[in-house]
PDB file of C-alpha atoms in Angstrom:
ATOM      1  CA  MET J   1      82.107   7.539 116.964  1.00  0.00           C
ATOM      2  CA  LYS J   2      82.878  10.914 119.271  1.00  0.00           C
ATOM      3  CA  ILE J   3      86.635  10.699 118.941  1.00  0.00           C
ATOM      4  CA  TYR J   4      86.536  10.225 115.237  1.00  0.00           C
ATOM      5  CA  LEU J   5      84.222  13.180 114.868  1.00  0.00           C
ATOM      6  CA  ILE J   6      86.643  15.250 117.184  1.00  0.00           C
ATOM      7  CA  LEU J   7      89.383  14.262 114.636  1.00  0.00           C
ATOM      8  CA  ILE J   8      87.328  15.172 111.922  1.00  0.00           C
ATOM      9  CA  PHE J   9      86.468  18.528 113.578  1.00  0.00           C
ATOM     10  CA  LEU J  10      90.117  18.962 114.443  1.00  0.00           C
ATOM     11  CA  ASN J  11      91.237  17.950 110.506  1.00  0.00           C
ATOM     12  CA  VAL J  12      88.906  20.561 109.401  1.00  0.00           C
ATOM     13  CA  SER J  13      89.991  23.391 111.446  1.00  0.00           C
ATOM     14  CA  TYR J  14      93.646  22.387 111.322  1.00  0.00           C
ATOM     15  CA  SER J  15      93.937  25.155 108.080  1.00  0.00           C
ATOM     16  CA  SER J  16      92.526  27.670 110.162  1.00  0.00           C
ATOM     17  CA  PHE J  17      94.675  28.274 113.073  1.00  0.00           C
ATOM     18  CA  ALA J  18      98.027  29.223 113.775  1.00  0.00           C
ATOM     19  CA  GLN J  19     101.711  27.338 113.804  1.00  0.00           C
ATOM     20  CA  GLU J  20     101.771  26.379 117.399  1.00  0.00           C
ATOM     21  CA  ASP J  21      98.230  25.100 116.972  1.00  0.00           C
ATOM     22  CA  LEU J  22      99.161  22.492 114.032  1.00  0.00           C
ATOM     23  CA  LYS J  23     101.888  21.372 116.617  1.00  0.00           C
ATOM     24  CA  LYS J  24      99.136  20.453 119.242  1.00  0.00           C
ATOM     25  CA  LEU J  25      97.392  19.062 116.624  1.00  0.00           C
ATOM     26  CA  ASN J  26      99.954  16.581 115.405  1.00  0.00           C
ATOM     27  CA  SER J  27     100.446  15.701 118.571  1.00  0.00           C
ATOM     28  CA  LEU J  28      97.021  14.717 119.254  1.00  0.00           C
ATOM     29  CA  ASN J  29      96.927  12.980 115.803  1.00  0.00           C
ATOM     30  CA  ASP J  30     100.262  11.168 116.915  1.00  0.00           C
ATOM     31  CA  GLN J  31      98.479  10.141 120.435  1.00  0.00           C
ATOM     32  CA  PHE J  32      95.260   9.115 118.577  1.00  0.00           C
ATOM     33  CA  ASP J  33      97.837   7.109 116.044  1.00  0.00           C
ATOM     34  CA  ASN J  34      99.782   5.893 118.936  1.00  0.00           C
ATOM     35  CA  ILE J  35      96.651   4.559 120.686  1.00  0.00           C
ATOM     36  CA  TYR J  36      95.232   3.092 117.883  1.00  0.00           C
ATOM     37  CA  ARG J  37      98.581   1.402 117.433  1.00  0.00           C
ATOM     38  CA  THR J  38      99.327   0.163 120.904  1.00  0.00           C
ATOM     39  CA  SER J  39      95.770  -1.197 121.371  1.00  0.00           C
ATOM     40  CA  THR J  40      94.801  -4.605 120.932  1.00  0.00           C
ATOM     41  CA  SER J  41      92.455  -5.927 118.560  1.00  0.00           C
ATOM     42  CA  TYR J  42      88.997  -7.778 119.606  1.00  0.00           C
ATOM     43  CA  GLN J  43      87.295  -9.225 116.215  1.00  0.00           C
ATOM     44  CA  GLU J  44      87.010  -5.991 114.481  1.00  0.00           C
ATOM     45  CA  TYR J  45      87.139  -3.551 117.092  1.00  0.00           C
ATOM     46  CA  LYS J  46      89.937  -1.590 118.955  1.00  0.00           C
ATOM     47  CA  VAL J  47      90.454  -1.973 122.818  1.00  0.00           C
ATOM     48  CA  ILE J  48      92.010   0.819 124.464  1.00  0.00           C
ATOM     49  CA  SER J  49      92.921   0.723 128.271  1.00  0.00           C
ATOM     50  CA  LYS J  50      90.976   3.162 130.293  1.00  0.00           C
ATOM     51  CA  GLU J  51      93.885   5.152 131.520  1.00  0.00           C
ATOM     52  CA  ARG J  52      95.005   5.930 128.047  1.00  0.00           C
ATOM     53  CA  PHE J  53      91.766   6.843 126.947  1.00  0.00           C
ATOM     54  CA  GLN J  54      91.213   9.195 129.763  1.00  0.00           C
ATOM     55  CA  LYS J  55      94.455  10.715 129.137  1.00  0.00           C
ATOM     56  CA  LEU J  56      93.718  11.281 125.383  1.00  0.00           C
ATOM     57  CA  LYS J  57      89.972  12.654 126.422  1.00  0.00           C
ATOM     58  CA  LEU J  58      91.528  15.235 128.632  1.00  0.00           C
ATOM     59  CA  ASN J  59      94.384  15.912 126.069  1.00  0.00           C
ATOM     60  CA  VAL J  60      91.356  16.679 123.227  1.00  0.00           C
ATOM     61  CA  LEU J  61      89.223  18.421 125.770  1.00  0.00           C
ATOM     62  CA  ASP J  62      92.236  20.396 126.667  1.00  0.00           C
ATOM     63  CA  SER J  63      93.082  21.378 122.806  1.00  0.00           C
ATOM     64  CA  ILE J  64      89.352  21.585 122.217  1.00  0.00           C
ATOM     65  CA  LYS J  65      89.372  24.394 125.154  1.00  0.00           C
ATOM     66  CA  ASN J  66      92.615  26.269 123.617  1.00  0.00           C
ATOM     67  CA  HIS J  67      90.876  26.303 120.243  1.00  0.00           C
ATOM     68  CA  LYS J  68      87.757  27.893 121.936  1.00  0.00           C
ATOM     69  CA  ASP J  69      89.672  30.147 123.710  1.00  0.00           C
ATOM     70  CA  ILE J  70      91.938  30.963 120.717  1.00  0.00           C
ATOM     71  CA  ILE J  71      88.337  31.192 118.748  1.00  0.00           C
ATOM     72  CA  SER J  72      86.683  33.263 121.250  1.00  0.00           C
ATOM     73  CA  ASN J  73      90.101  35.944 121.474  1.00  0.00           C
ATOM     74  CA  LYS J  74      90.010  35.810 117.650  1.00  0.00           C
ATOM     75  CA  GLU J  75      86.234  36.920 118.238  1.00  0.00           C
ATOM     76  CA  SER J  76      86.453  39.596 120.239  1.00  0.00           C
ATOM     77  CA  LEU J  77      89.647  40.845 118.604  1.00  0.00           C
ATOM     78  CA  TYR J  78      87.262  40.864 115.383  1.00  0.00           C
ATOM     79  CA  ILE J  79      84.539  42.973 117.329  1.00  0.00           C
ATOM     80  CA  ASN J  80      87.036  45.646 118.880  1.00  0.00           C
ATOM     81  CA  GLU J  81      88.345  45.732 115.352  1.00  0.00           C
ATOM     82  CA  THR J  82      84.920  46.031 113.749  1.00  0.00           C
ATOM     83  CA  GLN J  83      83.990  48.620 116.641  1.00  0.00           C
ATOM     84  CA  LYS J  84      87.508  50.484 115.721  1.00  0.00           C
ATOM     85  CA  THR J  85      86.378  50.478 112.255  1.00  0.00           C
ATOM     86  CA  LYS J  86      83.046  51.831 112.942  1.00  0.00           C
ATOM     87  CA  THR J  87      84.563  54.489 115.081  1.00  0.00           C
ATOM     88  CA  LEU J  88      87.101  55.768 112.385  1.00  0.00           C
ATOM     89  CA  GLN J  89      84.315  55.470 109.804  1.00  0.00           C
ATOM     90  CA  ASN J  90      82.359  57.916 112.244  1.00  0.00           C
ATOM     91  CA  GLN J  91      85.399  60.453 112.352  1.00  0.00           C
ATOM     92  CA  LEU J  92      85.916  60.302 108.814  1.00  0.00           C
ATOM     93  CA  ASN J  93      82.022  61.253 107.904  1.00  0.00           C
ATOM     94  CA  LYS J  94      82.479  64.062 110.436  1.00  0.00           C
ATOM     95  CA  ILE J  95      85.646  65.091 109.231  1.00  0.00           C
ATOM     96  CA  LYS J  96      83.926  64.921 105.966  1.00  0.00           C
ATOM     97  CA  LEU J  97      81.144  67.049 107.159  1.00  0.00           C
ATOM     98  CA  GLU J  98      83.130  69.348 108.367  1.00  0.00           C
ATOM     99  CA  ARG J  99      85.760  70.028 105.342  1.00  0.00           C
ATOM    100  CA  ASP J 100      82.934  70.826 103.580  1.00  0.00           C
ATOM    101  CA  GLU J 101      81.220  73.184 105.532  1.00  0.00           C
ATOM    102  CA  ALA J 102      84.347  74.653 105.355  1.00  0.00           C
ATOM    103  CA  LEU J 103      84.781  74.641 101.952  1.00  0.00           C
ATOM    104  CA  LEU J 104      81.408  76.171 101.655  1.00  0.00           C
ATOM    105  CA  LYS J 105      82.443  79.132 104.313  1.00  0.00           C
ATOM    106  CA  GLU J 106      85.839  79.322 102.705  1.00  0.00           C
ATOM    107  CA  ASP J 107      83.590  79.441  98.995  1.00  0.00           C
ATOM    108  CA  SER J 108      81.001  82.176 100.687  1.00  0.00           C
ATOM    109  CA  ILE J 109      81.241  85.585 102.222  1.00  0.00           C
ATOM    110  CA  LEU J 110      78.400  87.026 104.696  1.00  0.00           C
ATOM    111  CA  LEU J 111      76.993  90.078 103.268  1.00  0.00           C
ATOM    112  CA  PHE J 112      73.927  91.860 105.420  1.00  0.00           C
ATOM    113  CA  GLY J 113      74.016  88.206 107.432  1.00  0.00           C
ATOM    114  CA  MET J 114      73.500  86.784 104.149  1.00  0.00           C
ATOM    115  CA  PRO J 115      75.829  83.750 102.980  1.00  0.00           C
ATOM    116  CA  LEU J 116      76.728  84.752  99.441  1.00  0.00           C
ATOM    117  CA  LYS J 117      79.231  82.346  97.071  1.00  0.00           C
ATOM    118  CA  LYS J 118      82.028  84.461  95.523  1.00  0.00           C
ATOM    119  CA  THR J 119      81.036  84.651  92.223  1.00  0.00           C
ATOM    120  CA  SER J 120      77.652  86.167  93.288  1.00  0.00           C
ATOM    121  CA  TYR J 121      79.507  88.581  95.889  1.00  0.00           C
ATOM    122  CA  ASN J 122      82.039  89.332  93.052  1.00  0.00           C
ATOM    123  CA  LEU J 123      79.106  89.864  90.755  1.00  0.00           C
ATOM    124  CA  ILE J 124      76.958  92.321  93.148  1.00  0.00           C
ATOM    125  CA  LEU J 125      80.395  94.172  94.237  1.00  0.00           C
ATOM    126  CA  TRP J 126      81.769  94.803  90.567  1.00  0.00           C
ATOM    127  CA  SER J 127      78.256  96.089  89.664  1.00  0.00           C
ATOM    128  CA  ILE J 128      78.031  98.372  92.497  1.00  0.00           C
ATOM    129  CA  ILE J 129      81.897  99.541  91.628  1.00  0.00           C
ATOM    130  CA  ILE J 130      80.298 100.191  87.909  1.00  0.00           C
ATOM    131  CA  ILE J 131      77.582 102.239  89.076  1.00  0.00           C
ATOM    132  CA  LEU J 132      79.413 104.279  91.273  1.00  0.00           C
ATOM    133  CA  LEU J 133      82.096 104.962  88.674  1.00  0.00           C
ATOM    134  CA  ILE J 134      78.966 105.890  86.304  1.00  0.00           C
ATOM    135  CA  GLY J 135      77.407 108.254  88.900  1.00  0.00           C
ATOM    136  CA  LEU J 136      80.700 109.859  89.746  1.00  0.00           C
ATOM    137  CA  VAL J 137      81.355 110.525  85.882  1.00  0.00           C
ATOM    138  CA  TYR J 138      77.612 112.096  85.541  1.00  0.00           C
ATOM    139  CA  PHE J 139      78.337 114.332  88.564  1.00  0.00           C
ATOM    140  CA  ILE J 140      81.877 115.434  87.144  1.00  0.00           C
ATOM    141  CA  PHE J 141      80.097 116.173  84.246  1.00  0.00           C
ATOM    142  CA  LYS J 142      77.374 117.934  85.685  1.00  0.00           C
ATOM    143  CA  PHE J 143      79.687 119.818  88.003  1.00  0.00           C
ATOM    144  CA  PHE J 144      82.152 120.893  84.688  1.00  0.00           C
ATOM    145  CA  ARG J 145      79.067 121.649  82.636  1.00  0.00           C
ATOM    146  CA  SER J 146      77.624 124.018  85.922  1.00  0.00           C
ATOM    147  CA  ASN J 147      80.770 125.157  86.399  1.00  0.00           C
ATOM    148  CA  ILE J 148      81.034 126.751  82.793  1.00  0.00           C
ATOM    149  CA  LEU J 149      77.471 127.769  83.315  1.00  0.00           C
ATOM    150  CA  THR J 150      78.374 129.595  86.366  1.00  0.00           C
ATOM    151  CA  LYS J 151      81.615 131.176  85.009  1.00  0.00           C
ATOM    152  CA  GLU J 152      79.383 132.014  81.739  1.00  0.00           C
ATOM    153  CA  ALA J 153      76.683 133.667  84.090  1.00  0.00           C
ATOM    154  CA  GLN J 154      79.527 135.559  86.058  1.00  0.00           C
ATOM    155  CA  ASN J 155      80.803 137.025  83.191  1.00  0.00           C
ATOM    156  CA  ASN J 156      77.540 138.144  81.435  1.00  0.00           C
ATOM    157  CA  LEU J 157      77.242 139.450  85.339  1.00  0.00           C
ATOM    158  CA  SER J 158      80.232 141.361  85.104  1.00  0.00           C
ATOM    159  CA  ASP J 159      79.383 142.515  81.197  1.00  0.00           C
ATOM    160  CA  VAL J 160      76.005 143.651  82.699  1.00  0.00           C
ATOM    161  CA  GLU J 161      77.136 145.463  85.511  1.00  0.00           C
ATOM    162  CA  GLU J 162      80.314 147.023  83.718  1.00  0.00           C
ATOM    163  CA  GLU J 163      77.141 148.027  81.088  1.00  0.00           C
ATOM    164  CA  PHE J 164      75.100 149.139  84.134  1.00  0.00           C
ATOM    165  CA  ASN J 165      77.724 151.365  85.324  1.00  0.00           C
ATOM    166  CA  ILE J 166      78.624 153.152  82.163  1.00  0.00           C
ATOM    167  CA  HIS J 167      74.713 153.443  81.508  1.00  0.00           C
ATOM    168  CA  ARG J 168      74.902 155.013  85.233  1.00  0.00           C
ATOM    169  CA  LYS J 169      77.785 157.432  84.647  1.00  0.00           C
ATOM    170  CA  LYS J 170      76.389 158.353  81.357  1.00  0.00           C
ATOM    171  CA  SER J 171      72.679 159.108  83.009  1.00  0.00           C
ATOM    172  CA  LEU J 172      74.604 160.769  86.056  1.00  0.00           C
ATOM    173  CA  GLU J 173      76.651 162.753  83.490  1.00  0.00           C
ATOM    174  CA  ARG J 174      73.194 163.798  81.332  1.00  0.00           C
ATOM    175  CA  GLU J 175      71.775 164.398  84.945  1.00  0.00           C
ATOM    176  CA  GLN J 176      74.519 166.987  85.782  1.00  0.00           C
ATOM    177  CA  LYS J 177      74.449 168.540  82.377  1.00  0.00           C
ATOM    178  CA  LEU J 178      70.610 168.944  82.515  1.00  0.00           C
ATOM    179  CA  ARG J 179      71.094 170.313  86.137  1.00  0.00           C
ATOM    180  CA  ARG J 180      73.436 172.703  84.911  1.00  0.00           C
ATOM    181  CA  GLN J 181      71.376 173.538  81.876  1.00  0.00           C
ATOM    182  CA  LEU J 182      68.455 174.073  84.231  1.00  0.00           C
ATOM    183  CA  GLN J 183      70.841 175.901  86.841  1.00  0.00           C
ATOM    184  CA  ASP J 184      72.021 178.003  83.799  1.00  0.00           C
ATOM    185  CA  GLU J 185      68.422 178.842  82.415  1.00  0.00           C
ATOM    186  CA  ILE J 186      67.489 179.470  86.317  1.00  0.00           C
ATOM    187  CA  ASN J 187      70.161 182.047  86.378  1.00  0.00           C
ATOM    188  CA  LYS J 188      69.560 183.504  83.097  1.00  0.00           C
ATOM    189  CA  GLN J 189      65.929 183.962  84.071  1.00  0.00           C
ATOM    190  CA  ARG J 190      66.965 185.444  87.231  1.00  0.00           C
ATOM    191  CA  ASN J 191      69.554 187.660  85.224  1.00  0.00           C
ATOM    192  CA  VAL J 192      67.256 189.035  82.905  1.00  0.00           C
TER     193      VAL J 192
END
């Protein structure tokens, strides 16, 4: 009965092994068929020689051991591949995080130690430039206006100075004239 179960196990697992394993299974199957054909019958039972049974048993056990080794190798290979997959997945996640950080750094600019998005930075920068240009235009306007007022004031000052000089000359002339008249009067009074 155990041999029959082993055969069932071998036949079930028959499809899951490599081509070399199939040859071993076929040889075991052939061995069972050969023992069955060469064994003698007694009533409804088959009589197998002990030596052939032991040989078959060793072959079956050896085949089972080989298949267990193959299964354990495949399991260890599966575990290794699973670990490699996990390692690669962790590396992929790490690379994705680094890429996201790099993209965030690329999309942002440090301004006074604070990270700003490039759009915000551009908005702030252009606002400052526009405000400075408006201020520059205002101060240029004020300068030219002050310059015009200063030139007007200088012209007025020069006009006033000219008028003052004319007035001073006239007053000097008048004063000289008055002094002459006074001197003439004094001289007249002395001569009289």
